[in-house]
mmCIF file of C-alpha atoms in Angstrom:
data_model
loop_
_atom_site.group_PDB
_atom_site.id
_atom_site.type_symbol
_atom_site.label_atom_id
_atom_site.label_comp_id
_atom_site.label_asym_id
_atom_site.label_seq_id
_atom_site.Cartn_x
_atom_site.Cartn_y
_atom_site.Cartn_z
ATOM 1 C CA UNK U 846 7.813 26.644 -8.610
ATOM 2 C CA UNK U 847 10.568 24.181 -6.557
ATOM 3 C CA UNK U 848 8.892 23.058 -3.254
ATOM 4 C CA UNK U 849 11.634 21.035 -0.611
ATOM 5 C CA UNK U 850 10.183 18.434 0.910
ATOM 6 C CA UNK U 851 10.071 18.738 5.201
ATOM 7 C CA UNK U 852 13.050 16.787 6.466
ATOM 8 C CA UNK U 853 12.591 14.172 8.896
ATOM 9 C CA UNK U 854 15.641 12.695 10.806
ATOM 10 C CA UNK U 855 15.614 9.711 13.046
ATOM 11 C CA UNK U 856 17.309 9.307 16.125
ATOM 12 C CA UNK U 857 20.239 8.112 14.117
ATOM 13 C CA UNK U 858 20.325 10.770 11.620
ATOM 14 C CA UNK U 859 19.247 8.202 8.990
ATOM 15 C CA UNK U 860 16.049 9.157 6.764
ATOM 16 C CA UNK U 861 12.522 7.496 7.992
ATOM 17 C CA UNK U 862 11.627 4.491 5.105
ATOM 18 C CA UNK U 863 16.000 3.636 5.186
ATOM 19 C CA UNK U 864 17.093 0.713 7.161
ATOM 20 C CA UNK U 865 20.476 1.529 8.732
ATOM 21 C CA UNK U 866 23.811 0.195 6.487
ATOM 22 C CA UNK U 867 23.222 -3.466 8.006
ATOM 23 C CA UNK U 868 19.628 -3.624 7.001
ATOM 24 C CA UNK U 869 19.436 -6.022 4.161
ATOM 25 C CA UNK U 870 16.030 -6.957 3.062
ATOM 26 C CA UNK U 871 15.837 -10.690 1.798
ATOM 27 C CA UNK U 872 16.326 -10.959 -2.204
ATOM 28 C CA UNK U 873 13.044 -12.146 -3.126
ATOM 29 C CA UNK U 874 9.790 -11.371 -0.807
ATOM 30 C CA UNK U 875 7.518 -14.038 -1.889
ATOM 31 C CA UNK U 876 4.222 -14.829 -0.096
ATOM 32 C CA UNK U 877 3.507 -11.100 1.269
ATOM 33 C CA UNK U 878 0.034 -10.430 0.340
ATOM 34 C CA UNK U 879 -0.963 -6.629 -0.215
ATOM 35 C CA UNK U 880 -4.308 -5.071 0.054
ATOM 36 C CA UNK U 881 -5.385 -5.867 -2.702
ATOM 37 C CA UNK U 882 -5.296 -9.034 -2.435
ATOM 38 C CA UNK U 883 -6.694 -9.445 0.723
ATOM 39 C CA UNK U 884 -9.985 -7.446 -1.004
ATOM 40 C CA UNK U 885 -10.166 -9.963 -3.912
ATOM 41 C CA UNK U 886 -10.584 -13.188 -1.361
ATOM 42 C CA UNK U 887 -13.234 -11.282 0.677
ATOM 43 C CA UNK U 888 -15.111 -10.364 -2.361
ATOM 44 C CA UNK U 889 -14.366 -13.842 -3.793
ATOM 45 C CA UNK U 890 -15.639 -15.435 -0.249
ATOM 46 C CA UNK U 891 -18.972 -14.179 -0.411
ATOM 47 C CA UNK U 892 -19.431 -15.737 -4.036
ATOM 48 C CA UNK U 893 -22.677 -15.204 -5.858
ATOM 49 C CA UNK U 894 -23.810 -13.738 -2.364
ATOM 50 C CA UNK U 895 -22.379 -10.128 -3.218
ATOM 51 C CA UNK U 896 -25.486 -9.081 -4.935
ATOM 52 C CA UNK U 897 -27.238 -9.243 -1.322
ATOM 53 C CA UNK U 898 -24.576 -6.436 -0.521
ATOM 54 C CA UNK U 899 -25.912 -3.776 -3.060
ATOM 55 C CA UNK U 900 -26.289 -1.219 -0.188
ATOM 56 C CA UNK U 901 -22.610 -1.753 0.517
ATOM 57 C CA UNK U 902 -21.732 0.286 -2.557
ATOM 58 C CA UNK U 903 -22.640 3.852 -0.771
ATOM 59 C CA UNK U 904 -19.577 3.090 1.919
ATOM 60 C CA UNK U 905 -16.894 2.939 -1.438
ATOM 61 C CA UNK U 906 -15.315 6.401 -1.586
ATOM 62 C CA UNK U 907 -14.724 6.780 -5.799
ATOM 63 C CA UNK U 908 -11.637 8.995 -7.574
ATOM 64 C CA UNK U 909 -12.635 9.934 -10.944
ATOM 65 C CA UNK U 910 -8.639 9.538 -12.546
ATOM 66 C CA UNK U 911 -10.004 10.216 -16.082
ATOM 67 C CA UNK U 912 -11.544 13.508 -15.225
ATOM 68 C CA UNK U 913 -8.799 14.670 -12.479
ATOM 69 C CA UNK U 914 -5.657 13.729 -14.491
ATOM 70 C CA UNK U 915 -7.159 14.163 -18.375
ATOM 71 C CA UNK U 916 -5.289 12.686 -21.219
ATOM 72 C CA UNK U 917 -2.010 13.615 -20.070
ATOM 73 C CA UNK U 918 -1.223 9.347 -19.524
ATOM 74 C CA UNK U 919 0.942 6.845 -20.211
ATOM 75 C CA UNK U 920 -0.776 4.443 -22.923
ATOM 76 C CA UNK U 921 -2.364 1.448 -21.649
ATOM 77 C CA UNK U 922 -1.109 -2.048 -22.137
ATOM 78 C CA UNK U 923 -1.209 -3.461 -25.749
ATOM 79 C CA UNK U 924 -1.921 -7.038 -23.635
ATOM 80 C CA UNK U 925 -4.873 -8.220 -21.121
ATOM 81 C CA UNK U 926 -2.211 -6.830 -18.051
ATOM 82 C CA UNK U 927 -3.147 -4.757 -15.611
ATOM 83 C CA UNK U 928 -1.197 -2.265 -13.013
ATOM 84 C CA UNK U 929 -2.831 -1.105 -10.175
ATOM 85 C CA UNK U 930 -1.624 1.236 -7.838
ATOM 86 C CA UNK U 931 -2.470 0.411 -4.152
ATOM 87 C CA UNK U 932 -1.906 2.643 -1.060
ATOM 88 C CA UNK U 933 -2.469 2.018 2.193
ATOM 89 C CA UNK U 934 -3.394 5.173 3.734
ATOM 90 C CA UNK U 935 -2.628 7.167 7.090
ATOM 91 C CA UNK U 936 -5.096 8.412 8.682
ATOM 92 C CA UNK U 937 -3.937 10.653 11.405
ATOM 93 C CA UNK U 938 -7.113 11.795 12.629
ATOM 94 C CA UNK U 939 -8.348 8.607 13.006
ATOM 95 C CA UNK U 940 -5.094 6.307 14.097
ATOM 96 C CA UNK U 941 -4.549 9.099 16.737
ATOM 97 C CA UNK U 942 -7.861 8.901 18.115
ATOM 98 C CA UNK U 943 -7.790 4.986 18.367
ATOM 99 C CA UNK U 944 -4.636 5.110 19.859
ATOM 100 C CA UNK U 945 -5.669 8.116 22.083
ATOM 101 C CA UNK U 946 -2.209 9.604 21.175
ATOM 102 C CA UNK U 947 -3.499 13.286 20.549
ATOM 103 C CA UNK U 948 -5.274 14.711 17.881
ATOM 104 C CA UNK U 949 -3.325 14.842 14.896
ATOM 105 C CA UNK U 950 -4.972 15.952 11.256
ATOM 106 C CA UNK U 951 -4.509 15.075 7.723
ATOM 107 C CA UNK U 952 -3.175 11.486 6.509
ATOM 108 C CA UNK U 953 -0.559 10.292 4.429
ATOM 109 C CA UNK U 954 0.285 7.515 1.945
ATOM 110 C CA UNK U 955 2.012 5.280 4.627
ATOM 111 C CA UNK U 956 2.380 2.171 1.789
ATOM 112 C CA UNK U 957 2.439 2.550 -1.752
ATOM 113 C CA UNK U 958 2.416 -1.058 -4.537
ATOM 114 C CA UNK U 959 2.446 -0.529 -7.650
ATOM 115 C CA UNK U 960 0.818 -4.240 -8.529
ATOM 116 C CA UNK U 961 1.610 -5.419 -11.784
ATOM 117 C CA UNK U 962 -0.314 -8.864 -13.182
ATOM 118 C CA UNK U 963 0.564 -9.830 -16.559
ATOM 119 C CA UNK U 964 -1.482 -10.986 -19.397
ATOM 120 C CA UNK U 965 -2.960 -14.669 -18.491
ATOM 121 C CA UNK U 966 -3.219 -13.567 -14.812
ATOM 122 C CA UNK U 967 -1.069 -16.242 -13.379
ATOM 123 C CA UNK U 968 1.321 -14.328 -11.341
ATOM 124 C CA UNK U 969 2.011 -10.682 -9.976
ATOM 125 C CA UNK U 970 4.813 -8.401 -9.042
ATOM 126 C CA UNK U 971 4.465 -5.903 -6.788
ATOM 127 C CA UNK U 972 6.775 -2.603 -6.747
ATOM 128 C CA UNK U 973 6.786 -0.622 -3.539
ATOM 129 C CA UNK U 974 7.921 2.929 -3.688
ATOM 130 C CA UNK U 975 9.472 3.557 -0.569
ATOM 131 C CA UNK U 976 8.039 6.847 1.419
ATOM 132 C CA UNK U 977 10.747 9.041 1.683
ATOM 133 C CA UNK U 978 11.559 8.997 -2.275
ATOM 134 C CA UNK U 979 12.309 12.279 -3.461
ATOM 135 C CA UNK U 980 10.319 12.635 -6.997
ATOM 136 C CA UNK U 981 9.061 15.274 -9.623
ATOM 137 C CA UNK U 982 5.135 15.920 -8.522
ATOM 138 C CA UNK U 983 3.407 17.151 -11.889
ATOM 139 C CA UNK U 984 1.285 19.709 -12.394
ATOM 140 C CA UNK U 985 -1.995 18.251 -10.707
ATOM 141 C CA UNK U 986 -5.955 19.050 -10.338
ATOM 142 C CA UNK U 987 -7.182 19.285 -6.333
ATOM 143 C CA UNK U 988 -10.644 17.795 -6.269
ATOM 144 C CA UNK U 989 -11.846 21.127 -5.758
ATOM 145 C CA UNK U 990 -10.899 22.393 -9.438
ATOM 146 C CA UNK U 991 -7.734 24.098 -8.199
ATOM 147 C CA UNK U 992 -4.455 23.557 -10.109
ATOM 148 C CA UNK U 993 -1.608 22.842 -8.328
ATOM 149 C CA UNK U 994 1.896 23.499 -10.032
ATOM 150 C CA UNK U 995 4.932 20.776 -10.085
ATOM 151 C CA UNK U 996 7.213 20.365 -8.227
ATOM 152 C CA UNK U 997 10.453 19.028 -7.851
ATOM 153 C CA UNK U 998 12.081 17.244 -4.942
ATOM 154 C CA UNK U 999 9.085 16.491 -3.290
ATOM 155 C CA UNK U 1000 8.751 13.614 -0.647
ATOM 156 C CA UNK U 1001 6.733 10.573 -2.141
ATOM 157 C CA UNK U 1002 4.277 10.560 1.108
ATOM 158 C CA UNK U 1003 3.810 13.818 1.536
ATOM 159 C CA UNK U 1004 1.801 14.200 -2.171
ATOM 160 C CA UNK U 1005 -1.204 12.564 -0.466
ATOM 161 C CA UNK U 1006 -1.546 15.033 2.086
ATOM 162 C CA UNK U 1007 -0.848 18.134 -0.065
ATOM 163 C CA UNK U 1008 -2.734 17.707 -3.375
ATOM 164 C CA UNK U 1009 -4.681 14.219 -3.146
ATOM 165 C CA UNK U 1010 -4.592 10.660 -4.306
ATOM 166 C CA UNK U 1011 -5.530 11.337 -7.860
ATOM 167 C CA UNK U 1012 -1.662 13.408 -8.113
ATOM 168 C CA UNK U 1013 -0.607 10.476 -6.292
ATOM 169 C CA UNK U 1014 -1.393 8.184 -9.397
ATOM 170 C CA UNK U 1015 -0.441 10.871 -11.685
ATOM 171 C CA UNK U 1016 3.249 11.298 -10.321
ATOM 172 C CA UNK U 1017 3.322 6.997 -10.508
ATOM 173 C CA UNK U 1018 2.460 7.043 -13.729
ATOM 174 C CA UNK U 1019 5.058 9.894 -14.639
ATOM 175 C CA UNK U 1020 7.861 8.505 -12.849
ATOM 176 C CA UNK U 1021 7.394 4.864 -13.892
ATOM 177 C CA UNK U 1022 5.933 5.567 -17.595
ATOM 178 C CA UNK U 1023 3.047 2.888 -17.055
ATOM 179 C CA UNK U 1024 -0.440 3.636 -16.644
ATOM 180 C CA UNK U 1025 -2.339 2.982 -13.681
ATOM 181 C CA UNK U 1026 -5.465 0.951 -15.005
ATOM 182 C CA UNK U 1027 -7.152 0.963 -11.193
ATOM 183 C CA UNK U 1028 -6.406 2.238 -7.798
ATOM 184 C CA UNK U 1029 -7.327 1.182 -4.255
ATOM 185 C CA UNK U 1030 -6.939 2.490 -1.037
ATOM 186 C CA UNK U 1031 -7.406 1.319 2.301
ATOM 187 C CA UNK U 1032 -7.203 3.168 5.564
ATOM 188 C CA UNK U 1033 -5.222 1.552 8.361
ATOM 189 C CA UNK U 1034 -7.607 2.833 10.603
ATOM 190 C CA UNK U 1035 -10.442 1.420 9.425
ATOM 191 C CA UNK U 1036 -9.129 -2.101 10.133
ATOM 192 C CA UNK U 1037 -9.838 -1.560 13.751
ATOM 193 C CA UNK U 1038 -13.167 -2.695 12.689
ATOM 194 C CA UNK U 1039 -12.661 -5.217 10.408
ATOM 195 C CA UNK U 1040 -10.391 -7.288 13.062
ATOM 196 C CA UNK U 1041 -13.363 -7.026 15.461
ATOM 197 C CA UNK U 1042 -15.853 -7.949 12.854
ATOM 198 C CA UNK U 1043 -13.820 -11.352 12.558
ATOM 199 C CA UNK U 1044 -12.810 -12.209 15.825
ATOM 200 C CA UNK U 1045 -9.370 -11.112 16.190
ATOM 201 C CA UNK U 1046 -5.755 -11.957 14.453
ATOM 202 C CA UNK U 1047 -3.384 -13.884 15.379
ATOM 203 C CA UNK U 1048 0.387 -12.492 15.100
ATOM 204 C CA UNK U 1049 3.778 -14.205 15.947
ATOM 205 C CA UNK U 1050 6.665 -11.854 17.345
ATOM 206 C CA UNK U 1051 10.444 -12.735 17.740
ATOM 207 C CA UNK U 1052 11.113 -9.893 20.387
ATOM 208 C CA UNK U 1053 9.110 -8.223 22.723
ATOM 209 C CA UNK U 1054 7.686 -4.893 20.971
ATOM 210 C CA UNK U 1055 7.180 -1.995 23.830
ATOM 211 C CA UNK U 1056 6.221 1.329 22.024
ATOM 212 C CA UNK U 1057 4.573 4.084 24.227
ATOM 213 C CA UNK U 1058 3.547 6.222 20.894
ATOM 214 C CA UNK U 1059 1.652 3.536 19.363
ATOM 215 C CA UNK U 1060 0.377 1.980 22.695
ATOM 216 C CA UNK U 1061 2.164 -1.607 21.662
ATOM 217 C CA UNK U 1062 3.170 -3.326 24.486
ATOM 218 C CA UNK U 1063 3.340 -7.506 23.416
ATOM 219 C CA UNK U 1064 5.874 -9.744 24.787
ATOM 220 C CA UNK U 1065 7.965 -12.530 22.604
ATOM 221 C CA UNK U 1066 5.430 -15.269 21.281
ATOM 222 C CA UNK U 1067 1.860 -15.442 19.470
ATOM 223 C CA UNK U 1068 -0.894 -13.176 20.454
ATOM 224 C CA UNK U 1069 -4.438 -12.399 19.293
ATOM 225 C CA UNK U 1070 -5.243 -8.945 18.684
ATOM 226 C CA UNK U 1071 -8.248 -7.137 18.948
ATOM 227 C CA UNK U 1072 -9.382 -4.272 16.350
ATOM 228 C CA UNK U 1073 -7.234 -1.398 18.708
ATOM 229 C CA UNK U 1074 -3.975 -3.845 19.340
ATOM 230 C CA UNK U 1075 -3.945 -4.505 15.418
ATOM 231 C CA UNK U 1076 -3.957 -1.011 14.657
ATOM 232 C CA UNK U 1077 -1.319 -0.557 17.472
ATOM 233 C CA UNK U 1078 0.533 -3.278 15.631
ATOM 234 C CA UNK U 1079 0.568 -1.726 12.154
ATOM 235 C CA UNK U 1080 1.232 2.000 13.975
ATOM 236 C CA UNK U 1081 4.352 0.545 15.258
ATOM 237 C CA UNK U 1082 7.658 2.088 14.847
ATOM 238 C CA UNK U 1083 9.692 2.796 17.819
ATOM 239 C CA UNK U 1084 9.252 -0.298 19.487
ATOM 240 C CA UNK U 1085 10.645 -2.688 16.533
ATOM 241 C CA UNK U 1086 14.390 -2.900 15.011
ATOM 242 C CA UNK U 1087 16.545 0.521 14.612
ATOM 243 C CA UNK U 1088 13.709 2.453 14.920
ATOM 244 C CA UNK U 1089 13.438 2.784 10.940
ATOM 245 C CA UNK U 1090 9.687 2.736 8.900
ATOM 246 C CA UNK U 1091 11.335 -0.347 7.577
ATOM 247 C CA UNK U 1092 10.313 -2.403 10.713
ATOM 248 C CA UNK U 1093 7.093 -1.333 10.414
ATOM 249 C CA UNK U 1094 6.611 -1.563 6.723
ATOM 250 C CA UNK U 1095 7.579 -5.441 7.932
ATOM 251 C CA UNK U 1096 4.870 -5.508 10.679
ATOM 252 C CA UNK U 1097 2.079 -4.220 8.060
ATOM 253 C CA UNK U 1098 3.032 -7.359 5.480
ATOM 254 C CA UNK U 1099 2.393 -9.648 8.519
ATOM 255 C CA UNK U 1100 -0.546 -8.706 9.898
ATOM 256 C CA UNK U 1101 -1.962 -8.760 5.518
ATOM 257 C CA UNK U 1102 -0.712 -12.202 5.592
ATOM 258 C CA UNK U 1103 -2.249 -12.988 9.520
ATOM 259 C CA UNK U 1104 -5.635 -11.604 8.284
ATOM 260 C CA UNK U 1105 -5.798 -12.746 4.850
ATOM 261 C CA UNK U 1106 -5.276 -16.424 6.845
ATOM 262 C CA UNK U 1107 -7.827 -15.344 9.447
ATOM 263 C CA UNK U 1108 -10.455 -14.757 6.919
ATOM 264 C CA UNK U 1109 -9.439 -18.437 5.060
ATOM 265 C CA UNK U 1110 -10.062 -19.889 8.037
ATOM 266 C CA UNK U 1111 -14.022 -18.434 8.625
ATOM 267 C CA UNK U 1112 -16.993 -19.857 7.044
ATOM 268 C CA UNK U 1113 -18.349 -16.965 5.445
ATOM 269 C CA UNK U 1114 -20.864 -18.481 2.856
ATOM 270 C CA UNK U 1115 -21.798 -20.433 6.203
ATOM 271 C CA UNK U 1116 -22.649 -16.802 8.377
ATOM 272 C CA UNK U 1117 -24.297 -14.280 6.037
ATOM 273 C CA UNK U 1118 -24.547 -11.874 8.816
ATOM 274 C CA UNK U 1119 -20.951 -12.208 9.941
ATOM 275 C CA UNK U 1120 -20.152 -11.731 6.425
ATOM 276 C CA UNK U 1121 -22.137 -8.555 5.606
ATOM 277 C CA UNK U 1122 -20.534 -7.115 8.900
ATOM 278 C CA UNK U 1123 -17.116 -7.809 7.541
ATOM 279 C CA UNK U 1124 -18.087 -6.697 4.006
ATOM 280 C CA UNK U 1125 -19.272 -3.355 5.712
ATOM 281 C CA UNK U 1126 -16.156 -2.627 7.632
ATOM 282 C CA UNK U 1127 -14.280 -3.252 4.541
ATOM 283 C CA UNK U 1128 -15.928 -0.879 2.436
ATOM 284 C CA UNK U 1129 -16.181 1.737 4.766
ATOM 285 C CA UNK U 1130 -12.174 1.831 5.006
ATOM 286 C CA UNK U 1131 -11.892 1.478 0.625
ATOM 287 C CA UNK U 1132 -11.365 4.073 -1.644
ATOM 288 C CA UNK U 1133 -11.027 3.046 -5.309
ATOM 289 C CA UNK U 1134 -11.215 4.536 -8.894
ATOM 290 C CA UNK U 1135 -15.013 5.461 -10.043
ATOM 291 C CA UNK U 1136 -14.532 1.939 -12.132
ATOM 292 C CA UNK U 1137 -14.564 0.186 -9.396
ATOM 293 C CA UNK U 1138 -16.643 1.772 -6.949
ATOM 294 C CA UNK U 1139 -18.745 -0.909 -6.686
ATOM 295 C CA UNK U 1140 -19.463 -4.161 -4.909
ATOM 296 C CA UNK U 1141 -20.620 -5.780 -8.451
ATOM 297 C CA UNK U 1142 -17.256 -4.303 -10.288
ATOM 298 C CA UNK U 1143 -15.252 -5.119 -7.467
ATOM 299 C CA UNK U 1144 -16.333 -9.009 -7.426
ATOM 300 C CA UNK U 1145 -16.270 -9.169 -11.075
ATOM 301 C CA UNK U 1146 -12.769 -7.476 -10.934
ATOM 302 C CA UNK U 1147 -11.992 -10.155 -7.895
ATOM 303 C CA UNK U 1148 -13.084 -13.377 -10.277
ATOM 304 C CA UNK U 1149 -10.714 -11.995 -12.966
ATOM 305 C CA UNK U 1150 -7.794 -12.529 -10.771
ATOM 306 C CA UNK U 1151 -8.964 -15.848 -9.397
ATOM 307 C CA UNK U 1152 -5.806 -17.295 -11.245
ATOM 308 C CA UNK U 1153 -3.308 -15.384 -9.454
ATOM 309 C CA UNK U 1154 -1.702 -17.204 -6.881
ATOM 310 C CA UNK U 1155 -0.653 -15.138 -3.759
ATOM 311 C CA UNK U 1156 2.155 -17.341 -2.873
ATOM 312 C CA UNK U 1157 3.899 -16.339 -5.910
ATOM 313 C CA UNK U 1158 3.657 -12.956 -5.619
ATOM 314 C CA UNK U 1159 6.808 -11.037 -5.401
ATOM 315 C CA UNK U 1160 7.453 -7.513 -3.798
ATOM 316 C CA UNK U 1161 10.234 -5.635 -4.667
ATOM 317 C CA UNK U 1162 11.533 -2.229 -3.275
ATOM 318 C CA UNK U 1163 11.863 0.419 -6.134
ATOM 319 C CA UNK U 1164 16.021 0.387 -6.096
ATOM 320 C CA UNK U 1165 17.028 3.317 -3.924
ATOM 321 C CA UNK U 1166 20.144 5.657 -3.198
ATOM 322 C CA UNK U 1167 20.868 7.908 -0.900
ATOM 323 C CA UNK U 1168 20.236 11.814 -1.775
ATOM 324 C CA UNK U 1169 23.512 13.583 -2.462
ATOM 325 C CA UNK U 1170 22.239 16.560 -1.479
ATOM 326 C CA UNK U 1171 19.792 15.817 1.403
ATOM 327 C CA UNK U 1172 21.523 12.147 2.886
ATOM 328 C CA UNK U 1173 18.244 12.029 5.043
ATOM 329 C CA UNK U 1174 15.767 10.954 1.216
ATOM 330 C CA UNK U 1175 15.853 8.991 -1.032
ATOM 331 C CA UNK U 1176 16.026 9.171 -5.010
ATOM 332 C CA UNK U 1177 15.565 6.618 -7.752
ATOM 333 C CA UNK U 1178 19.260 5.099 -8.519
ATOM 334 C CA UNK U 1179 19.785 4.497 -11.657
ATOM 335 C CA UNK U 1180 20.289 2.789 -14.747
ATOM 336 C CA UNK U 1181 18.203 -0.188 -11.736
ATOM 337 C CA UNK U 1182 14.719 1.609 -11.301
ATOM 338 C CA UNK U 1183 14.352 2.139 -14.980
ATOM 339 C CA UNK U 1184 15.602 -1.434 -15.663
ATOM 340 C CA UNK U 1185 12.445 -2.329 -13.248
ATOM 341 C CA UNK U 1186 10.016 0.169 -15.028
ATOM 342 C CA UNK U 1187 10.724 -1.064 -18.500
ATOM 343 C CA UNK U 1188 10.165 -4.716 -17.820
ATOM 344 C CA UNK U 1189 6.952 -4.345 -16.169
ATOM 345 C CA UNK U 1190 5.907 -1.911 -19.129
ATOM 346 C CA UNK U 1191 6.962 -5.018 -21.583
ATOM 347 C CA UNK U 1192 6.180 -7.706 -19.244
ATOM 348 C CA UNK U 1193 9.324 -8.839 -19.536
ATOM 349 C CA UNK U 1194 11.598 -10.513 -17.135
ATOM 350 C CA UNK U 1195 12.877 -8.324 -14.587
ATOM 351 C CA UNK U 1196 16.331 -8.620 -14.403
ATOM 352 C CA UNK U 1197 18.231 -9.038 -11.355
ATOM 353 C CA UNK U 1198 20.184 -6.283 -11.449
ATOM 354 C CA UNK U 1199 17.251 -3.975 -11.620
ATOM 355 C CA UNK U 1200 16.304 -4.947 -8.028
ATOM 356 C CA UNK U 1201 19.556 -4.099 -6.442
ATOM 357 C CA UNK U 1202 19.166 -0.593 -4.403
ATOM 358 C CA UNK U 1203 21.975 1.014 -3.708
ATOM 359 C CA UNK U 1204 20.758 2.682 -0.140
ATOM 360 C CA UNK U 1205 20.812 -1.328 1.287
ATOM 361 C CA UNK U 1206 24.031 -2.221 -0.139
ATOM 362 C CA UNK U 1207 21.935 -5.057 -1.614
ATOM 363 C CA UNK U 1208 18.984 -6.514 -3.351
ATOM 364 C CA UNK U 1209 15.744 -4.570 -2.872
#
């Protein structure tokens, strides 16, 4: 059963997630810190105080991979590496009703990292999948028992919404050959909370940003948001650059990196109850596999990665080409993104000619 994914055109006829031909992202995107990340200083900020935090486990939201996608997996690693897939979700329901821009339902996969940290944990690569890939969904499990058949040419994003984040890992793992060993998820919207729980973040723009859909209205400088302007900020779209998801896949990396340095800056271990309030708005916006649905897996996981430097980390786009049939998506080009998969299977070096993607004229 062939399903085609809903097209949807920008104002310049360019697909959403493309810059337009003169967008060329910078070679190498060191220092962006993902999710992830940002979850493994919190944890690692409380110290040996997470254990005060027990109740916090019933606010983690849990996928069971091993029962909803079986045996039918990649192998794991033959090393101490590990490959987590992290999403940063959509929440329509909710981002609409912050933003008081209608009532829209359902939610969508708005960032997708596949994070890979070789064995000795000492650095990390991270592999976004841009949203408006067109990819081969496998036959997949709803969390309601029903099976759902595959697909092909199906839009990366719109797998979320349709079948659930478990298919979402499952069509990752197919496409890239590499098993997941963990996922994590964070809702957009629930960061609302967790900027007021802290105080507010501070955020640097070039240009002034004036978007009436998300609400955004900031002139040229540094600003402090509050819980509604961040999630204004990371809504963004229309206001920013060309118009493309590109500018606001750029916003969402700075305002990780502008909390993750908000956070730095607080003396949690010095404010228990500031910290249990962040800790709570935290897990109420996570989502991770049933292995780490916990605030005692989650710190353990967190001190495993203590090695991992952040500044280090690299992010590269999966190398894309335009669709011949549909010039609106996205597909893998190749021989590049299977280059990228194989070295991150081997842990080898990837090579630079597996980052080049051919929908930016340029590196990825």
């Amino acid at each position: 059963m062939t399903h085609s994914a809903t097209t949807e055109k920008r104002h310049d006829g360019k697909p959403e997630g493309t810059g337009t031909g003169g967008t060329k992202p910078r070679r190498r995107r060191r220092g962006r810190i993902v999710l992830l990340t940002l979850l493994i200083l919190l944890l690692a900020a409380g110290g040996t105080a997470y254990w005060l935090y027990s109740d916090l486990d019933g606010n983690i939201k849990a996928v069971d991979l091993d029962k909803a996608i079986g045996d039918d997996r990649p192998a794991k690693l033959p090393t101490s590496g590990q490959n987590i897939l992290v999403l940063g979700s959509d929440s329509r329901a909710g981002a609409n009703a912050a933003l008081k821009t209608g009532h829209v339902s359902g939610a969508r996969s708005d960032t997708a990292l596949v994070m890979h940290i070789p064995e000795g944990r000492r650095e990390a690569v991270a592999v976004s999948i841009p949203r408006d890939t067109l990819v081969t969904r496998p036959e997949c499990t709803r969390a309601d028992g029903s099976k759902v058949p595959s697909a092909r040419r199906v839009m990366f994003n719109s797998i979320y919404s349709q079948v659930g984040s478990a298919c979402v890992v499952k069509t990752v793992e197919k496409i890239s050959g590499i098993r997941m060993d963990h996922y994590m998820e964070i809702d957009f919207a629930g960061f609302k909370d967790l900027v007021d729980a802290i105080g507010g973040v501070n955020v640097t723009v070039a240009k002034d940003i004036h978007d009436s859909s998300s609400g955004l209205d900031l002139t040229a400088g540094t600003h402090r948001l509050n819980g509604t302007q961040s999630l204004e900020f990371v809504r963004t779209r229309h206001g920013i650059g060309d118009g493309s998801d590109l500018g606001r896949i750029g916003l969402q990396q700075q305002f990780m990196t502008a909390l993750l340095s908000e956070i730095k800056k607080q003396d949690l271990l010095g404010s228990p109850t500031k910290t249990y309030k962040i800790a709570d708005s935290l897990t109420q916006a996570l989502t991770t596999d049933s292995d780490l649905a916990s605030l005692t897996a989650l710190a353990d996981f967190g001190r495993s990665m203590n090695g991992v430097d952040p500044s280090t980390m690299e992010t590269i786009m999966l190398p894309v080409a335009y669709d011949k049939v549909d010039p609106n998506r996205v597909v893998a080009a190749e021989p590049q993104a299977s280059a990228l998969w194989e070295a991150l299977r081997t842990d080898s070096v990837i090579p630079e000619s597996a980052k080049k993607s051919p929908a930016t004229g340029g590196s990825s």
